[in-house]
Every structure is written in structure tokens, then in C-alpha cells.
């Protein structure tokens, strides 16, 4: 679109074409005019493109940083968007995570999993809101913890030492020869360590590469990974795509979004029992599974790792071949189909796996899952 004030445009172009002049300082762009003159029209085009890129980046678009998130409070303004990072939503998701009402991957967006967690929290508190986040829900949630939602963290040597995969194969047949299904980068490892999306990690730390031990970064201040829950019974809702853990007294002690089977490969019905609970499982593929897109006619194993098809943890159930496990794609939990098992994020299934014992009943409720996007 042409400038309506050509005189101002020419003046701007002269300024931008000064030797060494910074055109855009955003970490995603950082364009400098060179020591030679550049055509003003080209500079204006570059400036327009830079502005578009900056506005499209998660950090600039949402205006999120540690101070904004930690200071966020509920207002009477319009509800937060579902498709953009929002400071209040980041804080809400962190509080839900700490309260054991998992929003899944913390991404700063009021999407399906965040709304599920808010509804479960509201139900547990005896609230009946007409939308996911209301003043009453916020008041009850904010009362669960006063610690800051975002905190500073110094990258440790273990975070960056690897080894890391150059690329995660798209097909599981191509995974069988790998020594481990490791993370693909320190950034991916750090994001998962703090239950957050890589986009949010980048938004909080513009310009950081996350590959230097000792470097300070901002992360979500989530619940500790060494916790244990008193789980006496598990309930999995096939229609709502959720998992609830209850104590012996019937108290809800944890809520998780989940991917529960598919029409092609449905989960079992009725009540099963926990048979095993193992960290860092191997994944064994059997031709009888007949997974779509898998051509192998022979059984094969895939080595452990967070990007293993079963993720970082496996809870075996009393129906052969079925279990509750992690995933290499936390953003897709409850938004995609599974091959009959129940998928949680790696951090959620690790917490659950450490909290169950052999014989814990697992009840499947609700009608079979309707068709969902794969």
C-alpha cells in the first residue's frame, strides 16, 4: 500500500539509508543499512516487511514479558483470545499446573486444554461459571498460590550437553536404528522441563539461543517434578478426552487433558488395572497393530527417549498392548488421535506414573470417541 505522505516517506528513507543505521532491532529481524546507499523504495519495503514480522512474532504481538505476566490480574475487559499469547492466560496456566489441574502445554493461549482445566477447577470448587475464566474462577485460582508465575533460571550443563538428534524421523520405521530418541535441541528440552511451548520460551527470551550453560533465562515457575500424589483410582473420559485421578476418599487429586483412542483404534471399555509403571520405556511395534502408514511386516523396537512414540513414561494396563503414556508432541494432546492408548504430556504422565501402583483401577467412561483430526 503506497504512503499517503511521500515527503515523510522520503525523509524516512534518508534516515534509514544512513551508514550503519538500524532498520529494525527486533531479535527476529535485526536489519542494518549498509555503508552504501540503498534505494529508498527498497528500504521502505524492508521496513514494512520487518514491521509485519515483528507484529507476527509471539512476544511483540502479545506484549508478554516476565513483569507483565507476574503482574497480570483479571479485568472486566473482553475475554483473552484463543490464538495469541496473553500474559493473563500464561499466569492462569501456571496456576492451574501448580494446582494439579493440568492445562497441558503452557502456551499462553486460552485454547481447548486450558478451558478444560478451568472447567475442572471450577467444578471442584463448586463454581458454575458461564465462561471458562470469570472473576470468581480467577479469585479462587489466584488464592492457590502467591509465587510469581515467571522466574529466572540459569541454564545448567545437563540442559545443553545432549546428545541431541539432528532431526526426528517422521516415520517410526526410521526410528528403530537410532541409539536414543533424544530431544532435538536444548530449546526443546528446556521448554518441556518447564511444561511450556517453545514459542512461549522464545517470547520470554527474545534473542536467546538456549545453548549456553550459565545463561539466565525466564521460564514458567511450575510445580516440582518430584511430587507424588495419593492416587487410588483413575477415571478416563473417552468423549471429553480427559483423565482424572482420585484419592481413596474420592477427592480429585489431579486432572489432565488426554488423547484417548480413535474410531479406528478405540480404547477399551469398562475397568482395567495398572500392571506396570516404567520410566524411559522402549517402544515395540508389532505388525498385528496395522498402524496406518507403517509398512513393516516385522516386529521392531525403538529405543527410549522423550521423542519415543510412547514418550518418557509408560503405565501398562491389564488389557494387552494398552497403556497410558507420554508423547513427543505435547501440543497435540487431546487434539489428535491415538492408536488405542491414552496419551498425556511427558510431565503429566511422569507425575501420574510415579503416583500409581500395581492394581490401581482405571475406569473408562463415556461413549466411544467421535472422529477427531489426526
Tab-separated table of C-alpha atoms in Angstrom:
chain	number	residue	atom	x	y	z
A	1	UNK	CA	0.000	0.000	0.000
A	2	UNK	CA	1.587	3.393	-1.023
A	3	UNK	CA	2.394	6.023	1.583
A	4	UNK	CA	-0.122	8.862	1.714
A	5	UNK	CA	2.660	11.353	2.630
A	6	UNK	CA	5.501	10.936	0.092
A	7	UNK	CA	7.556	13.734	1.674
A	8	UNK	CA	7.605	11.917	5.013
A	9	UNK	CA	8.416	8.671	3.244
A	10	UNK	CA	11.454	10.231	1.517
A	11	UNK	CA	12.660	11.679	4.830
A	12	UNK	CA	12.298	8.287	6.488
A	13	UNK	CA	14.175	6.656	3.645
A	14	UNK	CA	17.072	9.130	4.004
A	15	UNK	CA	17.268	8.368	7.707
A	16	UNK	CA	17.186	4.628	7.145
A	17	UNK	CA	19.888	4.709	4.482
A	18	UNK	CA	22.439	6.422	6.705
A	19	UNK	CA	25.535	4.174	7.077
A	20	UNK	CA	25.070	1.651	9.858
A	21	UNK	CA	21.521	2.776	10.523
A	22	UNK	CA	19.485	0.151	12.386
A	23	UNK	CA	16.286	-0.564	10.488
A	24	UNK	CA	14.709	-2.986	12.936
A	25	UNK	CA	16.065	-4.039	16.330
A	26	UNK	CA	13.699	-6.920	16.942
A	27	UNK	CA	15.694	-10.171	17.506
A	28	UNK	CA	13.808	-11.881	14.688
A	29	UNK	CA	14.909	-9.210	12.219
A	30	UNK	CA	17.971	-7.047	13.079
A	31	UNK	CA	18.426	-5.454	9.655
A	32	UNK	CA	21.102	-2.812	9.170
A	33	UNK	CA	21.542	-0.435	6.281
A	34	UNK	CA	24.990	-0.939	4.853
A	35	UNK	CA	27.721	1.595	4.349
A	36	UNK	CA	26.444	2.181	0.809
A	37	UNK	CA	23.233	3.878	-0.143
A	38	UNK	CA	20.245	1.591	-0.669
A	39	UNK	CA	17.341	2.650	-2.838
A	40	UNK	CA	14.750	4.367	-0.622
A	41	UNK	CA	11.933	2.273	-2.072
A	42	UNK	CA	13.776	-0.906	-1.087
A	43	UNK	CA	14.393	0.369	2.438
A	44	UNK	CA	10.743	1.257	2.842
A	45	UNK	CA	9.782	-2.204	1.648
A	46	UNK	CA	12.240	-3.800	4.086
A	47	UNK	CA	10.883	-1.668	6.911
A	48	UNK	CA	7.309	-2.699	6.083
A	49	UNK	CA	8.313	-6.371	5.994
A	50	UNK	CA	10.164	-6.021	9.314
A	51	UNK	CA	7.131	-4.426	10.906
A	52	UNK	CA	4.949	-7.285	9.672
A	53	UNK	CA	7.393	-9.883	11.043
A	54	UNK	CA	7.601	-8.162	14.413
A	55	UNK	CA	3.852	-7.893	14.749
A	56	UNK	CA	3.522	-11.566	13.887
A	57	UNK	CA	6.036	-12.742	16.489
A	58	UNK	CA	4.527	-14.104	19.729
A	59	UNK	CA	6.450	-11.738	22.024
A	60	UNK	CA	5.605	-8.489	20.261
A	61	UNK	CA	2.080	-9.435	19.262
A	62	UNK	CA	1.043	-10.218	22.809
A	63	UNK	CA	3.363	-7.834	24.675
A	64	UNK	CA	4.333	-10.556	27.121
A	65	UNK	CA	7.324	-10.497	29.416
A	66	UNK	CA	8.049	-11.646	32.970
A	67	UNK	CA	6.807	-8.419	34.562
A	68	UNK	CA	3.581	-8.362	32.525
A	69	UNK	CA	2.782	-11.981	33.357
A	70	UNK	CA	3.630	-11.755	37.055
A	71	UNK	CA	1.589	-8.570	37.361
A	72	UNK	CA	-1.370	-9.808	35.331
A	73	UNK	CA	-4.764	-9.637	37.020
A	74	UNK	CA	-8.305	-10.381	35.959
A	75	UNK	CA	-10.243	-7.465	34.488
A	76	UNK	CA	-13.642	-6.867	33.050
A	77	UNK	CA	-12.306	-6.445	29.513
A	78	UNK	CA	-13.114	-8.841	26.688
A	79	UNK	CA	-12.011	-12.477	27.125
A	80	UNK	CA	-8.426	-13.315	26.111
A	81	UNK	CA	-8.003	-14.578	22.540
A	82	UNK	CA	-7.586	-18.288	21.898
A	83	UNK	CA	-4.967	-17.913	19.170
A	84	UNK	CA	-2.429	-15.441	20.632
A	85	UNK	CA	-0.151	-15.435	23.663
A	86	UNK	CA	-1.697	-13.479	26.507
A	87	UNK	CA	0.006	-12.524	29.786
A	88	UNK	CA	-3.015	-13.311	31.973
A	89	UNK	CA	-3.504	-16.701	30.310
A	90	UNK	CA	0.142	-17.631	30.924
A	91	UNK	CA	-0.365	-16.858	34.623
A	92	UNK	CA	-3.646	-18.801	34.691
A	93	UNK	CA	-1.994	-21.838	33.079
A	94	UNK	CA	0.896	-21.786	35.566
A	95	UNK	CA	-1.524	-21.580	38.495
A	96	UNK	CA	-3.563	-24.470	37.075
A	97	UNK	CA	-0.400	-26.542	36.631
A	98	UNK	CA	0.603	-25.964	40.258
A	99	UNK	CA	-2.902	-26.816	41.473
A	100	UNK	CA	-2.732	-30.152	39.567
A	101	UNK	CA	-5.364	-29.128	37.028
A	102	UNK	CA	-3.079	-29.516	34.060
A	103	UNK	CA	-3.627	-27.228	31.055
A	104	UNK	CA	-1.253	-29.452	29.100
A	105	UNK	CA	1.446	-27.453	27.354
A	106	UNK	CA	1.619	-23.899	28.739
A	107	UNK	CA	1.409	-21.730	25.631
A	108	UNK	CA	-0.314	-18.550	26.822
A	109	UNK	CA	-3.438	-19.255	24.761
A	110	UNK	CA	-6.934	-19.878	26.080
A	111	UNK	CA	-7.377	-22.968	23.934
A	112	UNK	CA	-9.191	-26.241	24.393
A	113	UNK	CA	-6.946	-27.743	27.079
A	114	UNK	CA	-6.759	-24.565	29.163
A	115	UNK	CA	-10.555	-24.326	29.053
A	116	UNK	CA	-10.911	-27.978	30.097
A	117	UNK	CA	-8.627	-27.395	33.078
A	118	UNK	CA	-10.508	-24.236	34.100
A	119	UNK	CA	-13.839	-26.072	33.947
A	120	UNK	CA	-12.487	-28.952	36.046
A	121	UNK	CA	-11.072	-26.469	38.572
A	122	UNK	CA	-14.375	-24.560	38.738
A	123	UNK	CA	-16.335	-27.789	39.221
A	124	UNK	CA	-14.003	-28.855	42.020
A	125	UNK	CA	-14.548	-25.507	43.749
A	126	UNK	CA	-18.325	-25.668	43.385
A	127	UNK	CA	-18.436	-22.820	40.880
A	128	UNK	CA	-20.669	-22.703	37.805
A	129	UNK	CA	-19.248	-20.022	35.504
A	130	UNK	CA	-20.891	-19.119	32.198
A	131	UNK	CA	-17.489	-18.962	30.511
A	132	UNK	CA	-14.072	-20.547	31.235
A	133	UNK	CA	-12.500	-17.594	33.051
A	134	UNK	CA	-14.611	-15.362	35.289
A	135	UNK	CA	-13.898	-13.148	38.286
A	136	UNK	CA	-14.955	-15.921	40.688
A	137	UNK	CA	-12.805	-18.543	38.982
A	138	UNK	CA	-9.835	-16.167	38.894
A	139	UNK	CA	-10.246	-15.312	42.588
A	140	UNK	CA	-10.276	-18.991	43.571
A	141	UNK	CA	-7.336	-19.800	41.303
A	142	UNK	CA	-5.221	-16.845	42.445
A	143	UNK	CA	-5.750	-17.946	46.053
A	144	UNK	CA	-3.990	-21.272	45.382
A	145	UNK	CA	-0.526	-19.722	45.109
A	146	UNK	CA	1.181	-16.355	45.534
A	147	UNK	CA	4.536	-17.295	43.976
A	148	UNK	CA	5.477	-15.499	40.737
A	149	UNK	CA	4.371	-17.280	37.569
A	150	UNK	CA	7.617	-16.477	35.759
A	151	UNK	CA	11.022	-16.891	37.341
A	152	UNK	CA	14.661	-16.642	36.288
A	153	UNK	CA	16.603	-19.829	35.641
A	154	UNK	CA	20.277	-20.372	34.872
A	155	UNK	CA	20.808	-22.944	32.166
A	156	UNK	CA	22.635	-25.961	33.629
A	157	UNK	CA	25.308	-28.050	31.938
A	158	UNK	CA	22.933	-31.009	31.805
A	159	UNK	CA	20.451	-28.884	29.840
A	160	UNK	CA	22.870	-28.394	26.949
A	161	UNK	CA	25.176	-31.423	26.970
A	162	UNK	CA	22.919	-33.613	24.808
A	163	UNK	CA	23.310	-35.663	22.775
A	164	UNK	CA	20.606	-34.156	20.617
A	165	UNK	CA	19.010	-35.518	17.465
A	166	UNK	CA	19.742	-33.619	14.269
A	167	UNK	CA	16.217	-34.387	13.122
A	168	UNK	CA	13.362	-36.502	14.434
A	169	UNK	CA	12.265	-39.001	11.750
A	170	UNK	CA	8.654	-38.623	10.686
A	171	UNK	CA	8.125	-42.385	10.276
A	172	UNK	CA	8.510	-44.797	13.180
A	173	UNK	CA	10.285	-47.357	10.965
A	174	UNK	CA	13.091	-44.811	10.583
A	175	UNK	CA	13.447	-44.527	14.371
A	176	UNK	CA	14.410	-48.145	15.011
A	177	UNK	CA	18.118	-47.681	14.232
A	178	UNK	CA	18.614	-44.609	16.429
A	179	UNK	CA	20.566	-45.080	19.680
A	180	UNK	CA	18.112	-42.894	21.597
A	181	UNK	CA	15.049	-40.790	20.861
A	182	UNK	CA	16.542	-37.687	22.447
A	183	UNK	CA	15.467	-34.069	22.273
A	184	UNK	CA	16.321	-32.252	19.059
A	185	UNK	CA	17.713	-29.160	20.819
A	186	UNK	CA	18.334	-27.584	24.234
A	187	UNK	CA	15.394	-25.303	23.481
A	188	UNK	CA	13.024	-28.275	23.175
A	189	UNK	CA	14.453	-29.819	26.356
A	190	UNK	CA	14.097	-26.606	28.366
A	191	UNK	CA	10.560	-25.976	27.119
A	192	UNK	CA	9.479	-29.448	28.224
A	193	UNK	CA	11.330	-29.151	31.543
A	194	UNK	CA	9.130	-26.179	32.396
A	195	UNK	CA	5.916	-27.521	30.801
A	196	UNK	CA	5.842	-24.779	28.187
A	197	UNK	CA	5.750	-24.384	24.425
A	198	UNK	CA	8.899	-23.447	22.555
A	199	UNK	CA	7.086	-20.371	21.202
A	200	UNK	CA	6.414	-19.113	24.722
A	201	UNK	CA	10.006	-19.829	25.792
A	202	UNK	CA	11.246	-17.774	22.848
A	203	UNK	CA	8.737	-14.997	23.512
A	204	UNK	CA	10.015	-14.645	27.080
A	205	UNK	CA	13.643	-14.691	25.960
A	206	UNK	CA	14.000	-12.822	22.648
A	207	UNK	CA	17.353	-13.320	21.004
A	208	UNK	CA	18.433	-16.199	23.257
A	209	UNK	CA	19.661	-19.470	21.712
A	210	UNK	CA	19.367	-21.558	24.929
A	211	UNK	CA	22.630	-23.400	24.243
A	212	UNK	CA	24.983	-21.793	26.784
A	213	UNK	CA	25.310	-23.167	30.330
A	214	UNK	CA	25.140	-20.390	32.903
A	215	UNK	CA	22.965	-18.112	30.777
A	216	UNK	CA	19.964	-16.678	32.653
A	217	UNK	CA	16.553	-17.099	31.047
A	218	UNK	CA	12.934	-16.601	32.070
A	219	UNK	CA	10.777	-19.724	32.475
A	220	UNK	CA	7.422	-20.721	33.905
A	221	UNK	CA	7.514	-21.385	37.648
A	222	UNK	CA	5.689	-24.712	37.546
A	223	UNK	CA	5.173	-27.480	40.088
A	224	UNK	CA	8.152	-29.606	41.117
A	225	UNK	CA	8.756	-32.838	39.213
A	226	UNK	CA	9.479	-34.939	42.312
A	227	UNK	CA	5.938	-34.785	43.713
A	228	UNK	CA	3.840	-37.858	44.495
A	229	UNK	CA	0.050	-37.984	44.517
A	230	UNK	CA	-2.149	-40.296	46.569
A	231	UNK	CA	-3.908	-41.971	43.661
A	232	UNK	CA	-6.382	-44.759	44.432
A	233	UNK	CA	-8.454	-44.659	41.229
A	234	UNK	CA	-8.169	-43.287	37.691
A	235	UNK	CA	-11.094	-42.231	35.517
A	236	UNK	CA	-10.646	-41.691	31.766
A	237	UNK	CA	-13.418	-39.948	29.835
A	238	UNK	CA	-13.335	-41.082	26.212
A	239	UNK	CA	-15.697	-38.373	24.998
A	240	UNK	CA	-14.227	-35.395	26.863
A	241	UNK	CA	-10.628	-36.578	26.334
A	242	UNK	CA	-9.635	-36.178	29.978
A	243	UNK	CA	-8.088	-38.182	32.805
A	244	UNK	CA	-8.901	-37.699	36.483
A	245	UNK	CA	-7.031	-39.163	39.452
A	246	UNK	CA	-8.868	-39.672	42.750
A	247	UNK	CA	-7.708	-40.410	46.279
A	248	UNK	CA	-9.075	-43.222	48.424
A	249	UNK	CA	-11.630	-40.822	49.908
A	250	UNK	CA	-12.861	-39.841	46.458
A	251	UNK	CA	-11.132	-36.469	46.363
A	252	UNK	CA	-9.962	-35.306	42.936
A	253	UNK	CA	-6.175	-35.004	43.266
A	254	UNK	CA	-5.242	-34.363	39.632
A	255	UNK	CA	-6.784	-33.566	36.268
A	256	UNK	CA	-5.090	-33.987	32.878
A	257	UNK	CA	-6.086	-33.409	29.247
A	258	UNK	CA	-5.590	-36.608	27.270
A	259	UNK	CA	-5.715	-38.147	23.834
A	260	UNK	CA	-7.963	-41.198	24.173
A	261	UNK	CA	-8.007	-43.663	21.285
A	262	UNK	CA	-9.778	-43.160	17.983
A	263	UNK	CA	-12.636	-44.618	15.975
A	264	UNK	CA	-10.161	-46.795	14.081
A	265	UNK	CA	-8.325	-47.912	17.239
A	266	UNK	CA	-10.701	-47.349	20.193
A	267	UNK	CA	-9.655	-47.649	23.804
A	268	UNK	CA	-11.108	-50.472	25.907
A	269	UNK	CA	-14.343	-50.055	27.845
A	270	UNK	CA	-15.059	-50.834	31.480
A	271	UNK	CA	-12.455	-51.047	34.226
A	272	UNK	CA	-8.849	-52.211	33.844
A	273	UNK	CA	-5.978	-52.230	36.330
A	274	UNK	CA	-2.448	-50.859	36.346
A	275	UNK	CA	0.011	-53.684	35.634
A	276	UNK	CA	3.289	-51.761	35.384
A	277	UNK	CA	4.801	-48.296	35.632
A	278	UNK	CA	8.100	-47.590	33.888
A	279	UNK	CA	10.161	-44.527	33.066
A	280	UNK	CA	12.009	-44.292	29.738
A	281	UNK	CA	10.270	-47.209	28.022
A	282	UNK	CA	11.268	-48.933	24.822
A	283	UNK	CA	8.559	-48.847	22.181
A	284	UNK	CA	7.812	-52.172	20.468
A	285	UNK	CA	5.889	-52.215	17.221
A	286	UNK	CA	4.104	-55.413	16.186
A	287	UNK	CA	2.779	-55.914	12.631
A	288	UNK	CA	-0.552	-57.022	14.110
A	289	UNK	CA	-1.108	-53.403	15.172
A	290	UNK	CA	-1.522	-52.483	11.485
A	291	UNK	CA	-0.937	-48.797	12.114
A	292	UNK	CA	-1.811	-46.550	9.217
A	293	UNK	CA	1.312	-45.598	7.254
A	294	UNK	CA	3.550	-48.301	8.771
A	295	UNK	CA	4.712	-50.751	6.097
A	296	UNK	CA	6.950	-53.047	8.150
A	297	UNK	CA	5.899	-56.699	8.275
A	298	UNK	CA	8.318	-57.448	11.116
A	299	UNK	CA	8.351	-56.512	14.785
A	300	UNK	CA	10.874	-53.861	15.819
A	301	UNK	CA	11.889	-51.871	18.898
A	302	UNK	CA	12.530	-48.143	19.297
A	303	UNK	CA	14.977	-47.009	21.958
A	304	UNK	CA	13.897	-44.832	24.929
A	305	UNK	CA	13.820	-41.052	24.974
A	306	UNK	CA	11.363	-38.156	25.244
A	307	UNK	CA	10.747	-38.327	21.485
A	308	UNK	CA	9.998	-42.049	21.603
A	309	UNK	CA	6.411	-42.674	20.345
A	310	UNK	CA	5.477	-43.612	23.934
A	311	UNK	CA	7.216	-40.567	25.368
A	312	UNK	CA	9.063	-40.611	28.682
A	313	UNK	CA	6.797	-42.914	30.709
A	314	UNK	CA	4.604	-45.980	30.256
A	315	UNK	CA	1.808	-47.147	32.555
A	316	UNK	CA	0.837	-50.622	31.402
A	317	UNK	CA	-2.796	-51.698	31.743
A	318	UNK	CA	-4.365	-55.134	32.145
A	319	UNK	CA	-5.530	-55.274	28.504
A	320	UNK	CA	-2.595	-56.440	26.384
A	321	UNK	CA	-0.952	-53.682	24.382
A	322	UNK	CA	-2.845	-50.853	26.087
A	323	UNK	CA	-1.394	-48.240	28.390
A	324	UNK	CA	-1.174	-44.619	29.474
A	325	UNK	CA	1.955	-42.973	28.106
A	326	UNK	CA	3.697	-39.766	27.107
A	327	UNK	CA	4.155	-38.135	23.734
A	328	UNK	CA	6.804	-36.372	21.661
A	329	UNK	CA	4.149	-33.791	20.664
A	330	UNK	CA	2.723	-32.146	23.810
A	331	UNK	CA	0.867	-29.508	21.804
A	332	UNK	CA	-1.301	-32.222	20.206
A	333	UNK	CA	-2.580	-33.817	23.413
A	334	UNK	CA	-6.396	-34.164	23.239
A	335	UNK	CA	-6.318	-32.629	19.746
A	336	UNK	CA	-5.295	-35.704	17.762
A	337	UNK	CA	-5.993	-39.435	17.697
A	338	UNK	CA	-4.068	-42.294	19.308
A	339	UNK	CA	-3.696	-45.958	18.397
A	340	UNK	CA	-5.950	-47.034	21.251
A	341	UNK	CA	-3.800	-45.950	24.179
A	342	UNK	CA	-4.112	-42.853	26.367
A	343	UNK	CA	-1.600	-40.059	25.755
A	344	UNK	CA	-0.614	-37.347	28.231
A	345	UNK	CA	2.218	-34.833	28.111
A	346	UNK	CA	5.512	-36.349	29.266
A	347	UNK	CA	5.471	-34.349	32.512
A	348	UNK	CA	1.853	-35.252	33.322
A	349	UNK	CA	2.311	-38.987	32.729
A	350	UNK	CA	5.545	-38.947	34.745
A	351	UNK	CA	3.701	-37.442	37.714
A	352	UNK	CA	0.889	-39.975	37.342
A	353	UNK	CA	3.254	-42.891	36.788
A	354	UNK	CA	5.167	-42.141	39.978
A	355	UNK	CA	1.894	-41.963	41.899
A	356	UNK	CA	0.211	-45.238	40.930
A	357	UNK	CA	0.909	-48.804	41.942
A	358	UNK	CA	0.093	-52.205	40.514
A	359	UNK	CA	-3.622	-52.920	40.854
A	360	UNK	CA	-4.790	-49.289	40.732
A	361	UNK	CA	-8.188	-49.403	38.946
A	362	UNK	CA	-8.543	-47.473	35.682
A	363	UNK	CA	-12.159	-46.872	34.628
A	364	UNK	CA	-13.074	-45.832	31.087
A	365	UNK	CA	-16.294	-43.817	30.922
A	366	UNK	CA	-18.358	-42.215	28.184
A	367	UNK	CA	-19.271	-43.328	24.663
A	368	UNK	CA	-16.589	-44.071	22.070
A	369	UNK	CA	-14.683	-41.065	20.854
A	370	UNK	CA	-16.095	-39.272	17.842
A	371	UNK	CA	-13.897	-38.561	14.855
A	372	UNK	CA	-11.067	-36.144	15.571
A	373	UNK	CA	-8.320	-34.641	13.472
A	374	UNK	CA	-5.165	-36.718	13.333
